[in-house]
C-alpha cells in the first residue's frame, strides 16, 4: 500500500514569501493530487499531475516520477493562502481510492 | 454553483442513536466516495460506489453503511454512533473509477458530534 509523507507539517511565513511544500510517496503512481482544505473542512482539488509541472495562478506543482517526489510552490504568498495543503496518491495494491498525506498547515501572516 | 452538496453541515446525535448523512452531486460522476476525517488527521476512505457497485474498505467498521439509490445521491448511515465516530465526513465524486486518473470533487463536509 502506498505511503504518502508530507513536509513540513506546519509552516508559518510572512506575506510575499515563496512557499514550498514537499510530498514523497512509496509506490510508483500514475498521478498525484494536491488538495487545499480551508478551516471549516471543505476540500478543493488544486492539481492532478502525472509528470513535469503545472501552474495555476500563483500555484505551481511539480512531480518527479522517478524520485517519487512532488512539490507545491506558492509565489507571492498572501494571508488568504492560509490553509491545509494535502497531497494524495493512489492507494496501490489494486485499491481504487487515494492515500492522503497528513497535510501541511500553512499560515501566512500579513 | 455547488456541485457536491452535503447535508447537514453540522449534525449532533446521541450515543447509539442512528444517524444518516447525505450527499448529492450535479456532475453525473460515476464514482462517489465517503471519507472520515478526525481532527488533525488525513481523510480516511470508508467506502466508495462505482455506479451501483459498492466497495467497502477492509477496515471500515460494520457500524458504517452506505446507500446509493441513484447517480445523484449517496447516503452514509451510522447505525450506532460511538464517541469515537465524531469526525468530519467528506463526500467526494470522480468521473473515473481509478481515483488516480481524474480529479476529485469534494463537498463541504458534515461535522458530526456525538453526545
Tab-separated table of C-alpha atoms in Angstrom:
chain	number	residue	atom	x	y	z
A	1	UNK	CA	0.000	0.000	0.000
A	2	UNK	CA	1.231	3.481	-0.858
A	3	UNK	CA	2.598	5.624	1.925
A	4	UNK	CA	2.457	9.378	1.442
A	5	UNK	CA	4.640	11.684	3.510
A	6	UNK	CA	4.493	15.462	3.570
A	7	UNK	CA	6.823	18.074	4.937
A	8	UNK	CA	6.783	20.358	6.711
A	9	UNK	CA	3.828	19.552	8.936
A	10	UNK	CA	3.416	23.216	9.906
A	11	UNK	CA	4.683	26.306	8.149
A	12	UNK	CA	4.331	29.955	9.104
A	13	UNK	CA	5.606	32.611	6.717
A	14	UNK	CA	5.279	36.302	6.018
A	15	UNK	CA	3.139	37.688	3.249
A	16	UNK	CA	5.039	37.724	-0.031
A	17	UNK	CA	7.336	34.821	0.741
A	18	UNK	CA	7.882	31.927	-1.654
A	19	UNK	CA	6.425	28.746	-0.168
A	20	UNK	CA	7.429	25.144	-0.859
A	21	UNK	CA	5.619	22.074	0.430
A	22	UNK	CA	7.051	18.641	-0.266
A	23	UNK	CA	5.445	15.258	-0.782
A	24	UNK	CA	7.028	11.845	-1.198
A	25	UNK	CA	5.374	8.522	-1.816
A	26	UNK	CA	6.485	4.929	-1.654
A	27	UNK	CA	4.787	3.239	-4.610
A	28	UNK	CA	5.078	4.220	-8.237
A	29	UNK	CA	1.968	6.059	-9.329
A	30	UNK	CA	0.317	7.375	-12.445
A	31	UNK	CA	-0.785	10.691	-10.937
A	32	UNK	CA	-0.633	12.711	-7.754
A	33	UNK	CA	-3.240	15.086	-6.366
A	34	UNK	CA	-2.708	18.324	-4.483
A	35	UNK	CA	-5.668	19.491	-2.431
A	36	UNK	CA	-6.442	22.530	-0.304
A	37	UNK	CA	-8.545	22.399	2.839
A	38	UNK	CA	-9.718	25.610	4.495
A	39	UNK	CA	-10.889	25.938	8.095
A	40	UNK	CA	-14.406	24.564	8.196
A	41	UNK	CA	-13.456	21.483	6.249
A	42	UNK	CA	-14.228	21.837	2.547
A	43	UNK	CA	-11.555	20.422	0.252
A	44	UNK	CA	-10.713	21.841	-3.158
A	45	UNK	CA	-8.713	19.987	-5.772
A	46	UNK	CA	-5.761	22.132	-6.882
A	47	UNK	CA	-3.815	19.889	-9.222
A	48	UNK	CA	-3.676	16.403	-10.576
A	49	UNK	CA	-0.385	15.747	-12.293
A	50	UNK	CA	1.462	12.803	-13.696
A	51	UNK	CA	4.652	14.429	-14.969
A	52	UNK	CA	6.522	17.689	-15.152
A	53	UNK	CA	4.922	20.855	-13.908
A	54	UNK	CA	1.523	22.548	-13.745
A	55	UNK	CA	0.767	26.171	-12.947
A	56	UNK	CA	-2.425	27.860	-11.886
A	57	UNK	CA	-2.149	31.484	-10.896
A	58	UNK	CA	0.408	31.719	-8.104
A	59	UNK	CA	0.428	27.981	-7.503
A	60	UNK	CA	2.922	25.657	-9.156
A	61	UNK	CA	3.083	21.887	-8.751
A	62	UNK	CA	5.953	19.720	-9.895
A	63	UNK	CA	6.459	15.988	-9.863
A	64	UNK	CA	9.439	13.694	-10.378
A	65	UNK	CA	8.085	10.229	-11.044
A	66	UNK	CA	11.492	8.541	-10.833
A	67	UNK	CA	12.245	10.035	-7.435
A	68	UNK	CA	8.638	9.592	-6.215
A	69	UNK	CA	8.523	13.207	-5.125
A	70	UNK	CA	6.297	16.188	-5.724
A	71	UNK	CA	6.374	19.806	-4.596
A	72	UNK	CA	3.758	22.518	-4.329
A	73	UNK	CA	5.012	26.097	-4.585
A	74	UNK	CA	3.172	29.314	-3.820
A	75	UNK	CA	4.642	32.535	-5.176
A	76	UNK	CA	3.931	35.927	-3.601
A	77	UNK	CA	2.058	34.280	-0.736
A	78	UNK	CA	-0.962	36.020	0.743
A	79	UNK	CA	-2.877	35.549	4.008
A	80	UNK	CA	-5.780	34.044	2.021
A	81	UNK	CA	-3.435	31.178	1.093
A	82	UNK	CA	-3.568	30.065	4.734
A	83	UNK	CA	-4.984	26.556	4.686
A	84	UNK	CA	-4.021	22.916	4.976
A	85	UNK	CA	-2.414	21.558	1.811
A	86	UNK	CA	-2.700	17.837	1.239
A	87	UNK	CA	-1.078	15.582	-1.302
A	88	UNK	CA	-2.691	12.287	-2.202
A	89	UNK	CA	-1.756	9.371	-4.396
A	90	UNK	CA	-3.335	6.098	-5.407
A	91	UNK	CA	-3.549	3.642	-2.532
A	92	UNK	CA	-1.971	0.905	-4.606
A	93	UNK	CA	-2.484	-2.799	-4.152
A	94	UNK	CA	-5.381	-2.779	-6.591
A	95	UNK	CA	-7.453	-0.365	-4.495
A	96	UNK	CA	-9.233	2.433	-6.259
A	97	UNK	CA	-9.027	5.062	-3.547
A	98	UNK	CA	-6.420	7.614	-2.617
A	99	UNK	CA	-3.978	7.645	0.256
A	100	UNK	CA	-3.701	11.102	1.766
A	101	UNK	CA	-0.716	12.728	3.371
A	102	UNK	CA	-1.285	14.233	6.798
A	103	UNK	CA	-1.263	17.706	5.350
A	104	UNK	CA	0.810	20.841	5.758
A	105	UNK	CA	-0.797	23.542	7.861
A	106	UNK	CA	0.238	26.843	6.258
A	107	UNK	CA	-0.212	30.222	7.909
A	108	UNK	CA	0.689	33.383	6.013
A	109	UNK	CA	0.993	36.389	8.281
A	110	UNK	CA	0.342	39.905	6.960
B	1	UNK	CA	-22.605	26.683	-8.112
B	2	UNK	CA	-22.101	23.864	-5.648
B	3	UNK	CA	-21.569	20.582	-7.455
B	4	UNK	CA	-21.219	18.248	-4.472
B	5	UNK	CA	-23.609	19.122	-1.695
B	6	UNK	CA	-23.580	17.615	1.744
B	7	UNK	CA	-26.351	17.937	4.284
B	8	UNK	CA	-26.456	18.813	7.011
B	9	UNK	CA	-23.351	20.937	7.542
B	10	UNK	CA	-23.366	20.110	11.241
B	11	UNK	CA	-25.036	17.101	12.846
B	12	UNK	CA	-25.366	16.323	16.523
B	13	UNK	CA	-26.519	12.888	17.557
B	14	UNK	CA	-26.695	10.930	20.754
B	15	UNK	CA	-24.549	7.941	21.576
B	16	UNK	CA	-26.138	4.900	19.942
B	17	UNK	CA	-28.787	6.846	18.016
B	18	UNK	CA	-28.718	6.081	14.268
B	19	UNK	CA	-27.810	8.976	12.033
B	20	UNK	CA	-27.794	9.490	8.261
B	21	UNK	CA	-25.631	11.929	6.338
B	22	UNK	CA	-26.462	12.806	2.768
B	23	UNK	CA	-24.535	13.770	-0.328
B	24	UNK	CA	-25.789	14.839	-3.717
B	25	UNK	CA	-23.954	15.723	-6.903
B	26	UNK	CA	-24.808	17.525	-10.114
B	27	UNK	CA	-21.732	16.305	-12.004
B	28	UNK	CA	-23.190	12.966	-13.117
B	29	UNK	CA	-19.994	11.270	-11.955
B	30	UNK	CA	-19.869	7.509	-11.756
B	31	UNK	CA	-17.914	7.324	-8.527
B	32	UNK	CA	-18.896	8.605	-5.099
B	33	UNK	CA	-16.698	8.313	-2.016
B	34	UNK	CA	-17.182	8.721	1.694
B	35	UNK	CA	-14.182	9.797	3.774
B	36	UNK	CA	-13.876	10.187	7.522
B	37	UNK	CA	-11.529	12.869	8.825
B	38	UNK	CA	-10.744	13.195	12.508
B	39	UNK	CA	-9.109	16.240	13.980
B	40	UNK	CA	-5.602	16.917	12.612
B	41	UNK	CA	-5.635	13.663	10.651
B	42	UNK	CA	-5.721	12.813	6.978
B	43	UNK	CA	-9.050	11.830	5.421
B	44	UNK	CA	-9.623	8.083	5.562
B	45	UNK	CA	-11.632	6.305	2.891
B	46	UNK	CA	-14.613	4.418	4.281
B	47	UNK	CA	-16.127	3.133	1.038
B	48	UNK	CA	-16.971	4.107	-2.483
B	49	UNK	CA	-19.529	3.347	-5.170
B	50	UNK	CA	-18.793	2.865	-8.812
B	51	UNK	CA	-22.285	3.287	-10.197
B	52	UNK	CA	-24.213	0.782	-8.066
B	53	UNK	CA	-21.191	-1.352	-7.198
B	54	UNK	CA	-20.325	-0.907	-3.548
B	55	UNK	CA	-16.698	-1.162	-2.417
B	56	UNK	CA	-16.014	-1.326	1.275
B	57	UNK	CA	-12.555	-0.681	2.714
B	58	UNK	CA	-11.319	-3.640	4.739
B	59	UNK	CA	-11.003	-1.678	7.966
B	60	UNK	CA	-14.308	0.186	7.797
B	61	UNK	CA	-16.382	-0.800	10.841
B	62	UNK	CA	-19.656	-2.655	10.258
B	63	UNK	CA	-21.346	0.225	12.064
B	64	UNK	CA	-20.977	2.248	8.869
B	65	UNK	CA	-23.244	1.534	5.933
B	66	UNK	CA	-23.965	3.322	2.701
B	67	UNK	CA	-26.739	3.572	0.139
B	68	UNK	CA	-26.764	4.964	-3.359
B	69	UNK	CA	-30.333	4.972	-4.685
B	70	UNK	CA	-29.398	6.778	-7.899
B	71	UNK	CA	-26.463	8.504	-9.607
B	72	UNK	CA	-27.025	11.797	-7.818
B	73	UNK	CA	-27.414	10.738	-4.206
B	74	UNK	CA	-25.364	8.790	-1.715
B	75	UNK	CA	-26.039	8.308	1.988
B	76	UNK	CA	-23.838	7.389	4.926
B	77	UNK	CA	-25.653	5.571	7.719
B	78	UNK	CA	-24.063	5.158	11.122
B	79	UNK	CA	-26.145	2.558	12.907
B	80	UNK	CA	-24.965	3.079	16.470
B	81	UNK	CA	-22.640	6.075	16.728
B	82	UNK	CA	-19.991	5.973	19.376
B	83	UNK	CA	-17.978	8.857	20.770
B	84	UNK	CA	-15.101	7.777	18.542
B	85	UNK	CA	-17.196	8.368	15.435
B	86	UNK	CA	-17.218	12.113	15.972
B	87	UNK	CA	-15.460	13.484	12.908
B	88	UNK	CA	-15.827	15.401	9.675
B	89	UNK	CA	-17.402	13.225	6.997
B	90	UNK	CA	-16.485	14.172	3.463
B	91	UNK	CA	-18.233	13.092	0.298
B	92	UNK	CA	-16.360	13.216	-2.985
B	93	UNK	CA	-17.012	12.297	-6.592
B	94	UNK	CA	-14.884	11.476	-9.596
B	95	UNK	CA	-15.547	10.608	-13.187
B	96	UNK	CA	-13.210	7.642	-13.287
B	97	UNK	CA	-13.164	4.642	-11.013
B	98	UNK	CA	-9.416	4.869	-10.789
B	99	UNK	CA	-9.032	7.838	-8.452
B	100	UNK	CA	-5.595	8.493	-9.825
B	101	UNK	CA	-6.951	9.286	-13.263
B	102	UNK	CA	-9.460	12.059	-12.622
B	103	UNK	CA	-9.816	14.957	-10.195
B	104	UNK	CA	-11.849	14.576	-7.054
B	105	UNK	CA	-14.674	16.972	-6.269
B	106	UNK	CA	-15.435	17.319	-2.582
B	107	UNK	CA	-18.438	18.554	-0.697
B	108	UNK	CA	-18.014	20.907	2.257
B	109	UNK	CA	-18.378	18.034	4.680
B	110	UNK	CA	-20.667	17.242	7.585
B	111	UNK	CA	-19.206	17.664	11.030
B	112	UNK	CA	-20.681	15.008	13.299
B	113	UNK	CA	-20.789	15.438	17.057
B	114	UNK	CA	-21.777	12.519	19.283
B	115	UNK	CA	-23.013	13.378	22.759
